[in-house]
Short mmCIF file of C-alpha atoms and ligand atoms in Angstrom, two decimals:
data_model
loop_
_atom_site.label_atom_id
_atom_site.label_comp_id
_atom_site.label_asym_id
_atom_site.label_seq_id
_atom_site.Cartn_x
_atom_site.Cartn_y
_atom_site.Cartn_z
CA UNK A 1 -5.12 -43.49 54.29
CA UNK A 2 -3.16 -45.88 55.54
CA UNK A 3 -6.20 -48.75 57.01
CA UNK A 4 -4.54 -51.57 54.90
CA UNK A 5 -1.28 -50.73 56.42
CA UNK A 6 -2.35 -50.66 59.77
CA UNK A 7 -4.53 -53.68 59.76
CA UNK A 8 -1.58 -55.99 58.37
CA UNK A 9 0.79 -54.08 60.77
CA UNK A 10 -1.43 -55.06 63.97
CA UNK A 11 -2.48 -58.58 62.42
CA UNK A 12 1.46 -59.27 62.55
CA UNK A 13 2.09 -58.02 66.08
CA UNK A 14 -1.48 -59.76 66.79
CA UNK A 15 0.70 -63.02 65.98
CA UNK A 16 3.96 -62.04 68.03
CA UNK A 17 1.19 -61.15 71.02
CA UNK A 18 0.43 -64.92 71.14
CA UNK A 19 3.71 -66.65 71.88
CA UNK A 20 5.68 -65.70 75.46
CA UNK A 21 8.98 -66.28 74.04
CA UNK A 22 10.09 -65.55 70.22
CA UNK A 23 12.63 -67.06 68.18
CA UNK A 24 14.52 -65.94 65.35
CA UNK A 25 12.13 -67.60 63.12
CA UNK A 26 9.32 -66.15 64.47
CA UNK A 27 10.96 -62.68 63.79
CA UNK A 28 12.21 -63.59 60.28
CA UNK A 29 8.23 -64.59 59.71
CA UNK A 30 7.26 -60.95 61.14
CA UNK A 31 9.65 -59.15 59.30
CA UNK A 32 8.35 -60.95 55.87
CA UNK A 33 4.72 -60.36 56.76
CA UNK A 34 5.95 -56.70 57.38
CA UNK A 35 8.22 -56.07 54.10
CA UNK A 36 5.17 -57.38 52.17
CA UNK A 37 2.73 -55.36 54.16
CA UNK A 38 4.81 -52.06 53.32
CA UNK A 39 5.07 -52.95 49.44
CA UNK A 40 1.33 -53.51 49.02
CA UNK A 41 1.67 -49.86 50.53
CA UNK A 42 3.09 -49.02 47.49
CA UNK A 43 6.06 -47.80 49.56
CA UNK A 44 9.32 -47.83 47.37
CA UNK A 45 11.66 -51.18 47.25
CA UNK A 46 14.49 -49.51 48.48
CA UNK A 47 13.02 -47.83 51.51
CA UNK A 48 11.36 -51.31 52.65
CA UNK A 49 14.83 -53.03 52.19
CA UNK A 50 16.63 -50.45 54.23
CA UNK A 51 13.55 -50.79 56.83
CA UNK A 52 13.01 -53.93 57.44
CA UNK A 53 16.62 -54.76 57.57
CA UNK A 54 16.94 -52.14 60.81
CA UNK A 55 13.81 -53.38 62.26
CA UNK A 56 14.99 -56.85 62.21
CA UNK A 57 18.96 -56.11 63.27
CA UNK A 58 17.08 -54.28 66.55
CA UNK A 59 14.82 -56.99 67.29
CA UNK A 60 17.50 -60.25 67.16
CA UNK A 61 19.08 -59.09 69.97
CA UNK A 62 19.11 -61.24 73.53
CA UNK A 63 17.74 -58.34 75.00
CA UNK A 64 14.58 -58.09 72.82
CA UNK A 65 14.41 -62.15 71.98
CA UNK A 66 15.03 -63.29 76.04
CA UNK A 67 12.49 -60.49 77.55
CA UNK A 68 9.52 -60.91 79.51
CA UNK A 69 7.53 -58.61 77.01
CA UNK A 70 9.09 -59.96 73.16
CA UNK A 71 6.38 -58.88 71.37
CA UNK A 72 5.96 -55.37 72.87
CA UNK A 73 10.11 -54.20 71.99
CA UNK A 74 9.36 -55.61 68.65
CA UNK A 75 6.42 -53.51 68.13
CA UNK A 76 8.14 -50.37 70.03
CA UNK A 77 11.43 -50.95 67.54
CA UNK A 78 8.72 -50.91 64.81
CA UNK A 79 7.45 -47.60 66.21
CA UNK A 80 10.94 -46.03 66.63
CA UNK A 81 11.76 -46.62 63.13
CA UNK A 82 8.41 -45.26 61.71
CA UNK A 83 9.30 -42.32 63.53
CA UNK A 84 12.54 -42.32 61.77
CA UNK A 85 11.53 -42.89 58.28
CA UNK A 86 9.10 -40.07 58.86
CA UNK A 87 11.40 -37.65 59.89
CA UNK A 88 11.98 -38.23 64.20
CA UNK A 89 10.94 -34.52 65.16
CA UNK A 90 8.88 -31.97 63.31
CA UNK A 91 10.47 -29.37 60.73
CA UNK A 92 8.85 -26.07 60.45
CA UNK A 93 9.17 -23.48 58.12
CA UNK A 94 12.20 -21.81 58.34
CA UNK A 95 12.14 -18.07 58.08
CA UNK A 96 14.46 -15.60 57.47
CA UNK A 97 14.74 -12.85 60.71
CA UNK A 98 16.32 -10.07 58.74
CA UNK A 99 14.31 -9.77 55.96
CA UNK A 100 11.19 -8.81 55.14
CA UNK A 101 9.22 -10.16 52.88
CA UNK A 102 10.00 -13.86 53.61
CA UNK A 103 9.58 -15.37 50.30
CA UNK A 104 8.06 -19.04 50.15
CA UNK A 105 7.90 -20.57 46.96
CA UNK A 106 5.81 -23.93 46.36
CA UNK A 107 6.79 -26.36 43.19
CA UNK A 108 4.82 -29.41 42.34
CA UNK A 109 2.97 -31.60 39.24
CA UNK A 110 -0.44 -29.61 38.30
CA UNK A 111 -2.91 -30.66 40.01
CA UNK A 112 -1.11 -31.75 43.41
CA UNK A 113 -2.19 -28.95 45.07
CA UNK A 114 -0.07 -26.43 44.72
CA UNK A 115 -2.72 -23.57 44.36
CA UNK A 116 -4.74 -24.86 47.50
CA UNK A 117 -1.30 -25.30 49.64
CA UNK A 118 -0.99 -21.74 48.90
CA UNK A 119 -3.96 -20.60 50.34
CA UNK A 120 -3.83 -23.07 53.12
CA UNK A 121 -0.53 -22.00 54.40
CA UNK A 122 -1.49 -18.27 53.86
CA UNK A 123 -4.33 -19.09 56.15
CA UNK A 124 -2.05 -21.25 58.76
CA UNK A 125 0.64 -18.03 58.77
CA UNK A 126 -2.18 -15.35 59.11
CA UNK A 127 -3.25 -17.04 62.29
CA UNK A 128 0.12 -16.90 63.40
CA UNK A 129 0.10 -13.25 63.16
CA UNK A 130 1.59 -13.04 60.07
CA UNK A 131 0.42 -10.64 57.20
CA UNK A 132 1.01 -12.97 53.65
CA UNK A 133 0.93 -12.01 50.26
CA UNK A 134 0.04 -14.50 47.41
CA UNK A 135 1.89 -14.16 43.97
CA UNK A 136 -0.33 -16.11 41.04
CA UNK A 137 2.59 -17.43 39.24
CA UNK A 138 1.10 -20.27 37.55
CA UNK A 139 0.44 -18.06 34.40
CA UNK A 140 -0.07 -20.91 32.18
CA UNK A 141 -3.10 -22.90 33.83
CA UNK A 142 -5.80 -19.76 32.73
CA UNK A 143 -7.62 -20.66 35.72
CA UNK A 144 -5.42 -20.98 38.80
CA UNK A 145 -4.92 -17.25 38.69
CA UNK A 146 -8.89 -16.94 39.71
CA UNK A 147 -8.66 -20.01 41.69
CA UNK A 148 -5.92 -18.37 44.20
CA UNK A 149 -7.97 -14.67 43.96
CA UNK A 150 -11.25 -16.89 45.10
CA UNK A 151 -9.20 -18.46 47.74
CA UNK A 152 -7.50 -15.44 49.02
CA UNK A 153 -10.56 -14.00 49.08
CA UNK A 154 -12.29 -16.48 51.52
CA UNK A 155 -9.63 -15.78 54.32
CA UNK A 156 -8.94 -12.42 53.35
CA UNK A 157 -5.43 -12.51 52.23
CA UNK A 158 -4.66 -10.38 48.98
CA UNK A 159 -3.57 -11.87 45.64
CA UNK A 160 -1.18 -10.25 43.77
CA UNK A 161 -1.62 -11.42 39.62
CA UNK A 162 0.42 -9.12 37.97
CA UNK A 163 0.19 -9.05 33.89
CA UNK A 164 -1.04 -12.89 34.11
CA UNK A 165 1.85 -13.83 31.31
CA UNK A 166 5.40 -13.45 32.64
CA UNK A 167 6.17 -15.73 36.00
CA UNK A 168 9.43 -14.16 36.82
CA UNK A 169 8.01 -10.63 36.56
CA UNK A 170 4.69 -11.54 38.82
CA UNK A 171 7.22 -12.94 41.57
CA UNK A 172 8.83 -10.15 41.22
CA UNK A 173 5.52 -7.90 41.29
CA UNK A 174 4.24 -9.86 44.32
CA UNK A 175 7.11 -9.17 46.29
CA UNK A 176 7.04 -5.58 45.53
CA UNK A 177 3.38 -5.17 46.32
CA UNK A 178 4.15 -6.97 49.86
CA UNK A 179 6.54 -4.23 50.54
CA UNK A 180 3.69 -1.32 49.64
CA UNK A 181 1.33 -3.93 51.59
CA UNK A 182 3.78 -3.89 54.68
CA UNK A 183 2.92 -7.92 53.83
CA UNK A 184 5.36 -9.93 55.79
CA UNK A 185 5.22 -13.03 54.04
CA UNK A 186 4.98 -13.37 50.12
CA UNK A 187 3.65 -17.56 48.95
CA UNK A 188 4.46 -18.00 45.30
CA UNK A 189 2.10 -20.73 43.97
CA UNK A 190 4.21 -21.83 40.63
CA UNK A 191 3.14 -23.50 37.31
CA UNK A 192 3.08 -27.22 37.49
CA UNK A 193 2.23 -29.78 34.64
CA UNK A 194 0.92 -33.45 34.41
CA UNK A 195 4.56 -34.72 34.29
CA UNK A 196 8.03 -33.64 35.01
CA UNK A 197 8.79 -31.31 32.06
CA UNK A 198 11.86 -29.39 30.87
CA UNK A 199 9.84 -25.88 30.69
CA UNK A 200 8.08 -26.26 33.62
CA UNK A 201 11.42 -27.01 35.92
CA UNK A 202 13.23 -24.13 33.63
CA UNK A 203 11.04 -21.66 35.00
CA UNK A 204 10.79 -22.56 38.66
CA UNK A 205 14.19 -22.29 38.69
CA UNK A 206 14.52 -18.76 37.01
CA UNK A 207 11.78 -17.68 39.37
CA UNK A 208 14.21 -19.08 42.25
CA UNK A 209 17.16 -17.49 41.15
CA UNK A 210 14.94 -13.79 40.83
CA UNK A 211 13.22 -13.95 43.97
CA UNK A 212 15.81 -15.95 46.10
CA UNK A 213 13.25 -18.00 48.37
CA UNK A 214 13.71 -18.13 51.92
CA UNK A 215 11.79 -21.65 51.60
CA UNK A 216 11.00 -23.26 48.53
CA UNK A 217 8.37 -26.12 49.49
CA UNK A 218 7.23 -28.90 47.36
CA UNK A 219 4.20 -29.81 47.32
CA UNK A 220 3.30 -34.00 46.88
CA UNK A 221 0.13 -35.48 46.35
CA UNK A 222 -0.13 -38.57 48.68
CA UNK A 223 -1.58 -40.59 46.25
CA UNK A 224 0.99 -40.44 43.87
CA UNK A 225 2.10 -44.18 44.39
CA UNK A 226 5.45 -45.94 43.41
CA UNK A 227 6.31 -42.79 40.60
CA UNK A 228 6.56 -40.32 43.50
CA UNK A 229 10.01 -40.83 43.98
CA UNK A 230 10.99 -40.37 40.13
CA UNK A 231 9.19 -37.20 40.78
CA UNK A 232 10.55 -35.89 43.87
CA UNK A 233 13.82 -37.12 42.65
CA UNK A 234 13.77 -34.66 39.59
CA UNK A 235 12.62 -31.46 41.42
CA UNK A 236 15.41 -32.04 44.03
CA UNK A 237 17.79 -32.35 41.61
CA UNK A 238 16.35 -29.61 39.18
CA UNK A 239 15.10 -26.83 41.65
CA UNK A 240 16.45 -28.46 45.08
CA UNK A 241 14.11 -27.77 47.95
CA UNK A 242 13.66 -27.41 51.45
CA UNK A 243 10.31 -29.31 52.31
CA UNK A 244 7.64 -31.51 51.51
CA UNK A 245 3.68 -30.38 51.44
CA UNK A 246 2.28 -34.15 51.50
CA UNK A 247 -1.55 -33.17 49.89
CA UNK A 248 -4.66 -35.27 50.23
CA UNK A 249 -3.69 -37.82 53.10
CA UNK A 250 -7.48 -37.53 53.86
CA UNK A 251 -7.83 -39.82 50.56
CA UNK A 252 -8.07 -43.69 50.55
CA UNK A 253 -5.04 -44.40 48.54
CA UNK A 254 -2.43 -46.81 50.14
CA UNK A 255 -0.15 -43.67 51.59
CA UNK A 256 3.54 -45.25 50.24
CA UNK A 257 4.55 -42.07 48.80
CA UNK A 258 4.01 -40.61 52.29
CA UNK A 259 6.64 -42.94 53.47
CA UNK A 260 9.22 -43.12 51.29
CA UNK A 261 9.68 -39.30 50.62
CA UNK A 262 11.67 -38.33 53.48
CA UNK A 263 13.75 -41.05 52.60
CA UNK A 264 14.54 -40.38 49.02
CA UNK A 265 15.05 -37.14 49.34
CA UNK A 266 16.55 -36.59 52.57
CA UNK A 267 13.75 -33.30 53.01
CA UNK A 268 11.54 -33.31 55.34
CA UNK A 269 7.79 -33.56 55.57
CA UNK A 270 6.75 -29.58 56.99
CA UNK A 271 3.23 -29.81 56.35
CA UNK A 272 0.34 -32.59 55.80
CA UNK A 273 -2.98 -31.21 53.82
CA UNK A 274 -5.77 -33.13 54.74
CA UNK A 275 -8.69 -31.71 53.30
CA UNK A 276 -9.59 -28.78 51.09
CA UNK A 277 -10.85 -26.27 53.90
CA UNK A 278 -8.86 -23.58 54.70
CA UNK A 279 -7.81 -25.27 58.30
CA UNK A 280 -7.28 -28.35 56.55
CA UNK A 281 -3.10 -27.93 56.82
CA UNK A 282 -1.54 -29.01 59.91
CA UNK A 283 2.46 -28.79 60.56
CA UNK A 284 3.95 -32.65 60.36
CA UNK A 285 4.33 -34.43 63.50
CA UNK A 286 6.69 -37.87 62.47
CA UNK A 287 5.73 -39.31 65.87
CA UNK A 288 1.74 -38.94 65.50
CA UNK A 289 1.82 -39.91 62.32
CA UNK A 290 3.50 -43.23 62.97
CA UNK A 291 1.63 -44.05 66.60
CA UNK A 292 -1.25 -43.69 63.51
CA UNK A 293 -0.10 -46.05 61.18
CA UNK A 294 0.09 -48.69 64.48
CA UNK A 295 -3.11 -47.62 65.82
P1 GDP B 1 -2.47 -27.46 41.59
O1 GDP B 1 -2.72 -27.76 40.14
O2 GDP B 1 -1.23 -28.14 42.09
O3 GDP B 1 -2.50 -26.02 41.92
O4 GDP B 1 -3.65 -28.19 42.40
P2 GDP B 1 -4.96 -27.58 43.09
O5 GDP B 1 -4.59 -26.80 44.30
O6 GDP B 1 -5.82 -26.93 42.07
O7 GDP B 1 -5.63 -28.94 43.61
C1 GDP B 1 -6.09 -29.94 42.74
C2 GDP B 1 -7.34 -30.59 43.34
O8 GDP B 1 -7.00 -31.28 44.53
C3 GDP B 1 -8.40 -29.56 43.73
O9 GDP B 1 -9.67 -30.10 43.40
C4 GDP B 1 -8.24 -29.45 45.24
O10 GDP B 1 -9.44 -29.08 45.88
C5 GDP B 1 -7.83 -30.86 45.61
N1 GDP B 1 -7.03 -30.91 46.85
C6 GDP B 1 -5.93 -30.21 47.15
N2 GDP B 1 -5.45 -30.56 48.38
C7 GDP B 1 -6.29 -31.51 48.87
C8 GDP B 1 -6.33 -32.28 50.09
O11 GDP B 1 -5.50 -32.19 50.99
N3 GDP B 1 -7.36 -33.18 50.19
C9 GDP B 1 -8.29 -33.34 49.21
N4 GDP B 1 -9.24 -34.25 49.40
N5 GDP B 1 -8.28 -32.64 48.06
C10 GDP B 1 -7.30 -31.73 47.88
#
């Protein structure tokens, strides 16, 4: 994910690199090359605007235009505002110190993965010393109950599944079964469907008001493209959450959506999935990820 960025990214600065003094022309010409480079990206108008307009009110200054080293502050104010788009520090889960179980709920399309977050971050909090609990809420894909037991199984964190039919009452069941457990942490994975839908959002948010999350994550498949923000848009506004998941940055699409979502919504990236191993979910680090993009 994001080679095409980075090779037009560098290609620009490659250009910048070449003169020993810049002029505002030869930052207007940057900041085009980059504004097109991050639409190709399929990151969203709005974001780029916003972007490129800081980038480019940092770099006309004296300061950055009359130094010894133009090129380098341009590509360091490129860096910086990565960093900022991204999130500037890392967000971690957020748990709850007087109450036990912590509830995390994840929302998300089907097949963003929701089901695999689940187990991921079950696997990523056992490490930690944590004892989780999964509740199979997604009662209406048949197979994403057995999915989660198979997965729960591999890293030996039970599944709680309840009567398979009622979401509300297997959150509930889950939460109660942590408690006989002495499970410290219960992960509800939640329904999902192709597309934003009325039911779907309906019952995430009657599962939210039951079980009162500590954390309600969402999880966001990085290779949504341009509609991710319609998407995240409606799930903030519909069941509000805390965090981002960003899924399957290990694939080869252009990585926009990765971009633009901190943006949009305001919420933060906690995790990146990159993979569908177990270890395959690593906690977001803005700063990395950016130095990435610029290789
Ligand atoms: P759900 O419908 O949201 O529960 O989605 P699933 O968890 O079933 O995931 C859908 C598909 O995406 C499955 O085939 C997963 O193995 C795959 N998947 C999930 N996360 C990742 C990831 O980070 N990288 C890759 N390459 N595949 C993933």
């Amino acid at each position: 994910m994001f080679n095409s960025l980075s090779d037009r990214l560098n290609s620009t600065f490659d250009k910048l690199r070449g003169k020993g003094r810049l002029t505002e022309d030869d930052i207007n010409a940057a900041m085009r090359e980059i504004r097109m480079a991050l639409l190709e990206a399929d990151v969203n108008y709005r974001v780029v605007k916003g972007f490129v307009a800081e980038c480019k009110e940092k770099c006309m200054t004296a300061e950055v235009l009359d130094s010894l080293t133009p090129a380098q502050n341009v590509v360091r104010i490129v860096l910086d505002q990565l960093t900022k788009l991204l999130g500037t520090t890392e967000s971690r889960l957020t748990l709850a110190q007087n109450r036990t179980p912590n509830v995390v709920m994840l929302v998300g399309l089907q097949g963003s993965g929701k089901t695999t977050a689940a187990s991921k971050l079950a696997y990523l909090l056992k490490k930690q010393g944590h004892s989780p609990l999964l509740a199979a809420c997604d009662v209406h894909r048949p197979a994403a109950a057995d999915q989660l037991e198979t997965l729960g199984g591999e890293i030996g964190v039970p599944v709680f599944r309840g009567d398979g039919k009622d979401a509300v009452a297997v959150a509930k069941g889950g939460i109660q079964d942590a408690v006989d457990r002495l499970c410290d942490i219960v992960i509800v994975d939640t329904a999902g469907r192709l597309q934003v839908d009325e039911e779907m959002m309906q019952e995430a948010v009657d599962i939210k008001n039951v079980v009162k999350p500590d954390q309600i994550l969402m999880v966001v498949d990085a290779m949504t493209g341009q509609d991710i923000v319609n998407v995240v848009t409606e799930f903030a506004n519909r069941v509000d959450f805390d965090g981002v998941i960003m899924s399957k940055l290990d694939g080869d699409a252009r990585g926009g959506g990765a971009l633009s979502v901190r943006e949009v919504t305001g919420k933060p990236i906690k995790y990146v999935s990159m993979g569908e191993k177990p270890d395959s979910l690593e906690v977001f680090h803005p700063d990395r990820m950016a130095k990435r993009i610029l290789g």
